[in-house]
Coordinates of N, CA, C and O in Angstrom, one line a residue:
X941 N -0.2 -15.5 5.3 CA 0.7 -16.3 6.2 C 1.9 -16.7 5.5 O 3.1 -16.4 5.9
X942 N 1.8 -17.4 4.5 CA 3.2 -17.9 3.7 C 3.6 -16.6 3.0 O 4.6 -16.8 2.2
X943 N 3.2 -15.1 3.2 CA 3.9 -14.2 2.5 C 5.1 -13.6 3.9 O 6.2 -13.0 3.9
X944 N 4.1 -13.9 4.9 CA 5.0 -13.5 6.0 C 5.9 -14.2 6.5 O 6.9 -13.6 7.0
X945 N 5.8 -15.6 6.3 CA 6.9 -16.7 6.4 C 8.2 -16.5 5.6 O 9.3 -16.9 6.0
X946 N 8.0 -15.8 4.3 CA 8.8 -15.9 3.2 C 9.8 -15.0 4.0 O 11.0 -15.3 4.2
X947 N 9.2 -14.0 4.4 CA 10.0 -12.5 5.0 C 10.7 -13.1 6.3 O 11.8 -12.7 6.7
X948 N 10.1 -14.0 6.9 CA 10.7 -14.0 8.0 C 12.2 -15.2 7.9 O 13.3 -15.0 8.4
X949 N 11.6 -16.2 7.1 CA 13.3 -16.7 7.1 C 14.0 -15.8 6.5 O 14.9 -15.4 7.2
X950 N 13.9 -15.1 5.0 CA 14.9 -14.0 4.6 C 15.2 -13.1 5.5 O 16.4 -12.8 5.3
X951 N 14.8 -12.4 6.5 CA 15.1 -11.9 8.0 C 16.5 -12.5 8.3 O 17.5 -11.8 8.5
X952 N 16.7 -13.7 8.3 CA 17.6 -14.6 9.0 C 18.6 -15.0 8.7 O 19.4 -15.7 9.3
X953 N 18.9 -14.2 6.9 CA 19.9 -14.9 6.2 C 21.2 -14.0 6.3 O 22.1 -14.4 5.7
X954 N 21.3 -13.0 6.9 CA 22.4 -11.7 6.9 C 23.1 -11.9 8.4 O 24.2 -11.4 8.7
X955 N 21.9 -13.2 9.6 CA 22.3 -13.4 10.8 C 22.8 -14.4 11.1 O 23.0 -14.7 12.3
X956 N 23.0 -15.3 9.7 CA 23.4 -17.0 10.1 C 24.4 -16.9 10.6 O 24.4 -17.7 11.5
X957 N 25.9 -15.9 10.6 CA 26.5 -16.8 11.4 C 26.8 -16.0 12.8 O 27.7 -16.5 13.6
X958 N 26.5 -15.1 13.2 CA 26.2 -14.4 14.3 C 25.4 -15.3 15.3 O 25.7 -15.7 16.4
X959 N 23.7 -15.7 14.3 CA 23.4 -16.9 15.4 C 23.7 -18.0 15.7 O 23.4 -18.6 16.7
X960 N 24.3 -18.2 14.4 CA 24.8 -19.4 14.9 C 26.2 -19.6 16.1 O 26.4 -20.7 16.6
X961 N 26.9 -18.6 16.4 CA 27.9 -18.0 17.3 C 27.4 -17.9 18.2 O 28.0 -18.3 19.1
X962 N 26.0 -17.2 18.6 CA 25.1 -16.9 19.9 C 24.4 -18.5 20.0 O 24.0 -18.7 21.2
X963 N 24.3 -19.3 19.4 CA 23.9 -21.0 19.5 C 22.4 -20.8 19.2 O 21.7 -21.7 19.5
X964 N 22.0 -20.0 18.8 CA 20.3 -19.4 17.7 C 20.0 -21.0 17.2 O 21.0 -21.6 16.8
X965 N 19.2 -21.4 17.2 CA 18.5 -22.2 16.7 C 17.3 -21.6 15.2 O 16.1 -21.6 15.4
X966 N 17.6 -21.2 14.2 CA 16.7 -20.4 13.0 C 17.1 -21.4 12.2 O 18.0 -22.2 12.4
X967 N 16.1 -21.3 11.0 CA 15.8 -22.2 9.6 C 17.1 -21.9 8.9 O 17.7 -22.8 8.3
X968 N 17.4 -20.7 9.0 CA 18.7 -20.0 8.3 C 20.4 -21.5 9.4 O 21.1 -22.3 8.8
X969 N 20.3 -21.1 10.3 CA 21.7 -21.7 11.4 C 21.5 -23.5 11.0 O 22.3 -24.2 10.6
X970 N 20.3 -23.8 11.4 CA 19.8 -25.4 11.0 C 20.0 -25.7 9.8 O 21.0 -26.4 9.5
X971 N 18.9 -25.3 8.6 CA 19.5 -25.8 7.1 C 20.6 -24.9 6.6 O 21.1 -25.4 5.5
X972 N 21.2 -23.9 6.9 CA 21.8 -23.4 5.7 C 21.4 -22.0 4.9 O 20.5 -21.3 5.5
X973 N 21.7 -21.6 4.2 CA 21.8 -20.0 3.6 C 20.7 -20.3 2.4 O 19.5 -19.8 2.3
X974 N 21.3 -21.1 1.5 CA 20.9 -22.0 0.3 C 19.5 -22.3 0.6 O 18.5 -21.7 0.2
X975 N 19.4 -23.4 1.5 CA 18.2 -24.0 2.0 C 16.7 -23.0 2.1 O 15.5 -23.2 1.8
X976 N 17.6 -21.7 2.8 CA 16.6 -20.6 3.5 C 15.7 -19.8 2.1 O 14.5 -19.6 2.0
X977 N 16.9 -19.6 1.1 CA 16.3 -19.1 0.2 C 15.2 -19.5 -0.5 O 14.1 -18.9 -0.8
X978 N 15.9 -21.0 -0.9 CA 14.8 -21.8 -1.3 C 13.8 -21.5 -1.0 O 13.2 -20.9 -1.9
X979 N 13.1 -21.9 0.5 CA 12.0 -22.3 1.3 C 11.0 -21.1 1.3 O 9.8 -21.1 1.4
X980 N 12.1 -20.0 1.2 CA 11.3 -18.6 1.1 C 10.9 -18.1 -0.1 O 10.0 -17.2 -0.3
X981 N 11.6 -18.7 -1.1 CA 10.7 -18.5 -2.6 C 10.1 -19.2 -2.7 O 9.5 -19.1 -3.8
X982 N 9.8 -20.5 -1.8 CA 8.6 -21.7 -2.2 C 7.2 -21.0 -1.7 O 6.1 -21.2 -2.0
X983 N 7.8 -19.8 -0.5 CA 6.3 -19.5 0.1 C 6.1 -18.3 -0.5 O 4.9 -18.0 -0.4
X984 N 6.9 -17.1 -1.1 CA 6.3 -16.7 -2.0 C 5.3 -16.8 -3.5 O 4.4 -16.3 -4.1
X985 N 6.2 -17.7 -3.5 CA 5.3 -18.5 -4.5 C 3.8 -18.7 -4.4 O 2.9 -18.2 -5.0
X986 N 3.8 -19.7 -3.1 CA 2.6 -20.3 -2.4 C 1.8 -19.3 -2.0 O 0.6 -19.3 -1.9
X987 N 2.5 -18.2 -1.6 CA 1.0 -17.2 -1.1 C 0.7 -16.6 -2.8 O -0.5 -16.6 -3.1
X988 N 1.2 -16.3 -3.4 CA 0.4 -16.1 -4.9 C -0.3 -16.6 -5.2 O -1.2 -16.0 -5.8
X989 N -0.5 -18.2 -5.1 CA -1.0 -19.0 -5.5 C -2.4 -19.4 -4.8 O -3.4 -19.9 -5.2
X990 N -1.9 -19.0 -3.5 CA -3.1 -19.0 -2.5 C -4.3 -17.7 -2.6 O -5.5 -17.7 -2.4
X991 N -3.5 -16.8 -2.9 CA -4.6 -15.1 -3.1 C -5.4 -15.9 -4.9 O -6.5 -15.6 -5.2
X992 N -4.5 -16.7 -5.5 CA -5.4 -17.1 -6.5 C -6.5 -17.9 -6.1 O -7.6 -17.5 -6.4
X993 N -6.4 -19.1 -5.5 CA -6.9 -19.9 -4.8 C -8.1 -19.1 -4.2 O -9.1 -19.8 -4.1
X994 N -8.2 -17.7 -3.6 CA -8.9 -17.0 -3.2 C -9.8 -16.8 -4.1 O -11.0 -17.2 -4.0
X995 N -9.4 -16.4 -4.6 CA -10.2 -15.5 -6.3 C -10.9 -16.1 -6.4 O -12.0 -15.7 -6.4
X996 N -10.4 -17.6 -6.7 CA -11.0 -18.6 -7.5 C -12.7 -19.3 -6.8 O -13.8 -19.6 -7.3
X997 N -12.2 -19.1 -5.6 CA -13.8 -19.6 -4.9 C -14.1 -18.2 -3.7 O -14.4 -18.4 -2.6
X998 N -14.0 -16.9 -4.3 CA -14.7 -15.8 -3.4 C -15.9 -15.5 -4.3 O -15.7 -15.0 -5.5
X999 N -17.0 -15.8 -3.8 CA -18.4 -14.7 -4.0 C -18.1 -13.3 -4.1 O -19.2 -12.8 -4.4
X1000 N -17.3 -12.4 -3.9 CA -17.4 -11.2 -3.9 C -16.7 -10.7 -5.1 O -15.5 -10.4 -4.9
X1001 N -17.4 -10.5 -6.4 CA -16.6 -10.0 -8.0 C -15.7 -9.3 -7.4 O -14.5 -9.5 -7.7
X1002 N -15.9 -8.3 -6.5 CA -15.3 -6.6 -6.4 C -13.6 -7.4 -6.1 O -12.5 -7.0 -6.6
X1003 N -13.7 -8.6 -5.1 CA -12.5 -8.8 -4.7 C -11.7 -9.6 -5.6 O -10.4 -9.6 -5.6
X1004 N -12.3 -10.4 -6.4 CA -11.6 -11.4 -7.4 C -10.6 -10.4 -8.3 O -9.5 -11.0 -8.4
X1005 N -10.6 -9.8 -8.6 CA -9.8 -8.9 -9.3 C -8.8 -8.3 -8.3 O -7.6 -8.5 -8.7
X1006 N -8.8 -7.8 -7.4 CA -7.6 -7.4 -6.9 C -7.0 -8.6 -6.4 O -5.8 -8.4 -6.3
X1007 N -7.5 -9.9 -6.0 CA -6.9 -11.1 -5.4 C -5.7 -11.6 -6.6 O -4.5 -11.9 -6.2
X1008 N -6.1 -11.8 -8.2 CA -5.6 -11.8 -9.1 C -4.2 -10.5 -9.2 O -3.1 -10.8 -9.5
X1009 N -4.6 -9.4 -9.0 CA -4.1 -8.5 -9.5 C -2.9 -8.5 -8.5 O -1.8 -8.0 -9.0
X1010 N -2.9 -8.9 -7.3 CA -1.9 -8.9 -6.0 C -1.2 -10.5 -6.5 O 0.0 -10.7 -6.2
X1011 N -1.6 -11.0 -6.8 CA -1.1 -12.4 -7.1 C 0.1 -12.6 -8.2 O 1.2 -13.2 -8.1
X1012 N -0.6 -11.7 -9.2 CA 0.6 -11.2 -10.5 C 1.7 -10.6 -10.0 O 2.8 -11.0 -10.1
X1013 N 1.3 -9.4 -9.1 CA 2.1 -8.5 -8.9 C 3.2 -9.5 -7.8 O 4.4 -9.3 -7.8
X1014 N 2.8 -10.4 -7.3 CA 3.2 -11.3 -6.4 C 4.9 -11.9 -7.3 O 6.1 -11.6 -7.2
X1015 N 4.1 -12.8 -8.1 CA 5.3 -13.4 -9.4 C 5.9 -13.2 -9.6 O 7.0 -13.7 -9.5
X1016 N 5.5 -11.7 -10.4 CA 6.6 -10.9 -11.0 C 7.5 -10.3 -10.5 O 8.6 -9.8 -11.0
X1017 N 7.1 -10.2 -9.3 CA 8.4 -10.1 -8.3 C 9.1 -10.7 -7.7 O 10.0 -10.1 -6.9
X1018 N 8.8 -12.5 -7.8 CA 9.1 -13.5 -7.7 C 10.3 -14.1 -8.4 O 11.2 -14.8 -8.1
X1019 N 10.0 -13.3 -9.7 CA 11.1 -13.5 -10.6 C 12.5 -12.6 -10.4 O 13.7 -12.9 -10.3
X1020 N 12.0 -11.7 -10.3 CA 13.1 -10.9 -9.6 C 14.0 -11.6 -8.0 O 15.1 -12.1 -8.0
X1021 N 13.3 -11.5 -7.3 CA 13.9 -12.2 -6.3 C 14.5 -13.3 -6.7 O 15.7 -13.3 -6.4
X1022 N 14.0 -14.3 -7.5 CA 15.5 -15.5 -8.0 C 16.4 -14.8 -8.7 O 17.5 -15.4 -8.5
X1023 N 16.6 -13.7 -9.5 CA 17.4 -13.4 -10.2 C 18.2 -12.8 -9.0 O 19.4 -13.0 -9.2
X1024 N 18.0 -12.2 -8.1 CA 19.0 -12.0 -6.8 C 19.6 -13.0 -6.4 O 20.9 -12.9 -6.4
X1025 N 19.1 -13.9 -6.0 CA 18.9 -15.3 -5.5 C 20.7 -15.7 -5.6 O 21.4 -15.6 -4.7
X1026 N 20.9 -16.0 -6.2 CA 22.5 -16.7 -6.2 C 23.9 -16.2 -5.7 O 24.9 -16.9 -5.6
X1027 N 23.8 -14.9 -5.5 CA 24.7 -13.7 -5.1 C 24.7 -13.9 -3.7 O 25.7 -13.8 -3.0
X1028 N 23.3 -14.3 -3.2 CA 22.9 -13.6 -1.8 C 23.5 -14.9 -0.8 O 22.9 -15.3 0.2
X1029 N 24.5 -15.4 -1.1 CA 25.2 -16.6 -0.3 C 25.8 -15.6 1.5 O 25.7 -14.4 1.9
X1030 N 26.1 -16.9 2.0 CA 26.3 -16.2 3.6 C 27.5 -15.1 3.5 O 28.3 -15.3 2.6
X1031 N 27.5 -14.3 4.1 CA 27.9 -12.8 4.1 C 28.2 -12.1 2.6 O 29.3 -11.6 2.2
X1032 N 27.4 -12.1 2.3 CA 27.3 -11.6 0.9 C 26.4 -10.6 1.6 O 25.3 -11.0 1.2
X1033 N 26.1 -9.4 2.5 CA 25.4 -8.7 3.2 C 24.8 -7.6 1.9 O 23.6 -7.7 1.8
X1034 N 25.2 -6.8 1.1 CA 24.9 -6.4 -0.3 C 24.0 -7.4 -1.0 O 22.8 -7.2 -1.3
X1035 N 24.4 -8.2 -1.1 CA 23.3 -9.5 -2.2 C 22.2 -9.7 -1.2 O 21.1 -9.3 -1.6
X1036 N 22.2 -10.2 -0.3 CA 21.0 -10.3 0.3 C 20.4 -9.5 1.0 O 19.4 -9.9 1.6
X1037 N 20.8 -8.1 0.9 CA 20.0 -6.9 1.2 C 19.0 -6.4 -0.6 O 18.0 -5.7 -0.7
X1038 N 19.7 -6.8 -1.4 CA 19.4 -6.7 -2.6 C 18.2 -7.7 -2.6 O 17.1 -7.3 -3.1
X1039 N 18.3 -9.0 -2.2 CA 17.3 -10.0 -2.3 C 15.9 -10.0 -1.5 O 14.9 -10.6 -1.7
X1040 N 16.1 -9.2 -0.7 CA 15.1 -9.0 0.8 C 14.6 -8.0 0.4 O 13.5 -7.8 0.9
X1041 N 15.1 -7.1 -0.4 CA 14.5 -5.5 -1.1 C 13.3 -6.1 -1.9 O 12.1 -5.8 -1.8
X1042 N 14.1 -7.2 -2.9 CA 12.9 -7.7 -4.1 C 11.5 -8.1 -3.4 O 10.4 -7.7 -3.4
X1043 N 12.6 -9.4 -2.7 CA 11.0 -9.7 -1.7 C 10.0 -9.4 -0.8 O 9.2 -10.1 -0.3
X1044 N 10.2 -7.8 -0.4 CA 9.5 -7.3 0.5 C 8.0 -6.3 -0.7 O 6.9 -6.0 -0.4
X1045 N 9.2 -6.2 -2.1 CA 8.3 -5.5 -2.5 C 7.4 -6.4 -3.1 O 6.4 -6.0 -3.6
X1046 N 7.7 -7.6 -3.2 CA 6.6 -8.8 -3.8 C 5.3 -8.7 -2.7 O 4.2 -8.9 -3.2
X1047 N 5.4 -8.5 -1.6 CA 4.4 -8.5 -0.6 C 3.9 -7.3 -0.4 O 2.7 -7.3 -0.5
X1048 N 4.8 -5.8 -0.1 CA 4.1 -4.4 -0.4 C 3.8 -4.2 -1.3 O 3.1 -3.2 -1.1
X1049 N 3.9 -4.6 -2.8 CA 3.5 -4.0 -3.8 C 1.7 -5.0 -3.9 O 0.7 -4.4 -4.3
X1050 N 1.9 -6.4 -3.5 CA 0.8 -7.0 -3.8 C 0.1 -6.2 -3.1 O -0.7 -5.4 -3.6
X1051 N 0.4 -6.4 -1.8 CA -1.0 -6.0 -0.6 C -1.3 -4.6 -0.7 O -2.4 -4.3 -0.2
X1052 N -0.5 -3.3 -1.2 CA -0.9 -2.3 -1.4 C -2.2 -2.2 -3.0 O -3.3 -1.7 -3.1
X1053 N -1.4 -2.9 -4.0 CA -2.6 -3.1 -4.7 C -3.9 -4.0 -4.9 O -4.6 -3.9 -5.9
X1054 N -4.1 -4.8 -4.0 CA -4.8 -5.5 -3.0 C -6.1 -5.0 -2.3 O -7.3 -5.4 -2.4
X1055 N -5.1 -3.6 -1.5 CA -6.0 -2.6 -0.4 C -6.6 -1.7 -1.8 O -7.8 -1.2 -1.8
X1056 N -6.1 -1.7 -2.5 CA -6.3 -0.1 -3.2 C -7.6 -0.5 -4.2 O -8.6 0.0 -4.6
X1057 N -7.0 -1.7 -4.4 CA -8.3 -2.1 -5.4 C -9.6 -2.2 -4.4 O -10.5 -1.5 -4.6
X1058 N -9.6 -3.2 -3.5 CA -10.8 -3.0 -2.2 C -11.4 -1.8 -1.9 O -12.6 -1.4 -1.9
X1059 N -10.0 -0.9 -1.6 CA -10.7 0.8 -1.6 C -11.2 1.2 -2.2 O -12.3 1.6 -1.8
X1060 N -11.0 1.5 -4.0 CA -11.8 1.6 -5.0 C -13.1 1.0 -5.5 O -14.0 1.6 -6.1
X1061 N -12.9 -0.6 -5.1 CA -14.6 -0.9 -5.1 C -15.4 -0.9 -4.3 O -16.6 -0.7 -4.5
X1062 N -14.9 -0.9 -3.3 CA -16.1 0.3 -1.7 C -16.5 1.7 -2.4 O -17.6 2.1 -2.1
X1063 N -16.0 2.3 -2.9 CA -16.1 3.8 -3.2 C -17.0 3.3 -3.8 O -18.1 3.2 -3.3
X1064 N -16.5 2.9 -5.3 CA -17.4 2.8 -6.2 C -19.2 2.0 -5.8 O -20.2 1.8 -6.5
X1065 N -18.9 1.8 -4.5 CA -20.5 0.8 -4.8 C -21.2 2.2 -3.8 O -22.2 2.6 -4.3
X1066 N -20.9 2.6 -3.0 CA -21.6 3.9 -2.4 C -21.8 5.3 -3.3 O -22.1 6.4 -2.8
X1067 N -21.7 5.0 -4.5 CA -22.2 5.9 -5.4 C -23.5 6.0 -6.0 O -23.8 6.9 -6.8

């Protein structure tokens, strides 16, 4: 849920002032460009922390490891996205297409290696 939130205010940041011109009510038109980014690397963050938080009290070995392994992959692309992060001001449409690239792959790269690891330990136990 906070990986999807992250995505959905960065959604919003290429439209602030369009909506705000149509009278849009978004997190982006209300706080600000700045604000949005913030709020959206707080829940990137937060969902890493939470697939850890998973790990940490799941019964199932098979999944603790990819919960971890989606979580890193999470970060480390967390770090990336701040290093976009300062460019990607209101119509800076380049910087924050650069910023929304990082953070999409913070979420496709986790949850693909996520699934892959799950797929892999299903395989492996029907052997």
């Amino acid at each position: 849920m906070a990986l999807c939130l992250s995505s959905a205010l960065a959604s919003g940041l290429s439209d602030e002032e369009s909506d705000r011109a149509g009278g849009k009510h978004t997190v982006t038109t209300l706080l600000g460009n700045a604000v949005s980014r913030r709020a959206s690397e707080a829940l990137l963050v937060l969902g890493a922390l939470l697939w850890l938080g998973a790990a940490g009290v799941s019964s199932a070995a098979f999944l603790r490891g990819g919960l971890v392994l989606g979580a890193l992959l999470t970060l480390f692309f967390a770090g990336r996205v701040w290093r976009k992060s300062p460019p990607a001001v209101t119509n800076a449409f380049g910087a924050q297409a650069a910023y929304k690239l990082e953070l999409h792959r913070a979420i496709w790269w986790a949850t693909l290696a996520l699934s892959a690891w799950v797929l892999a330990a299903g395989l492996g136990e029907r052997r």
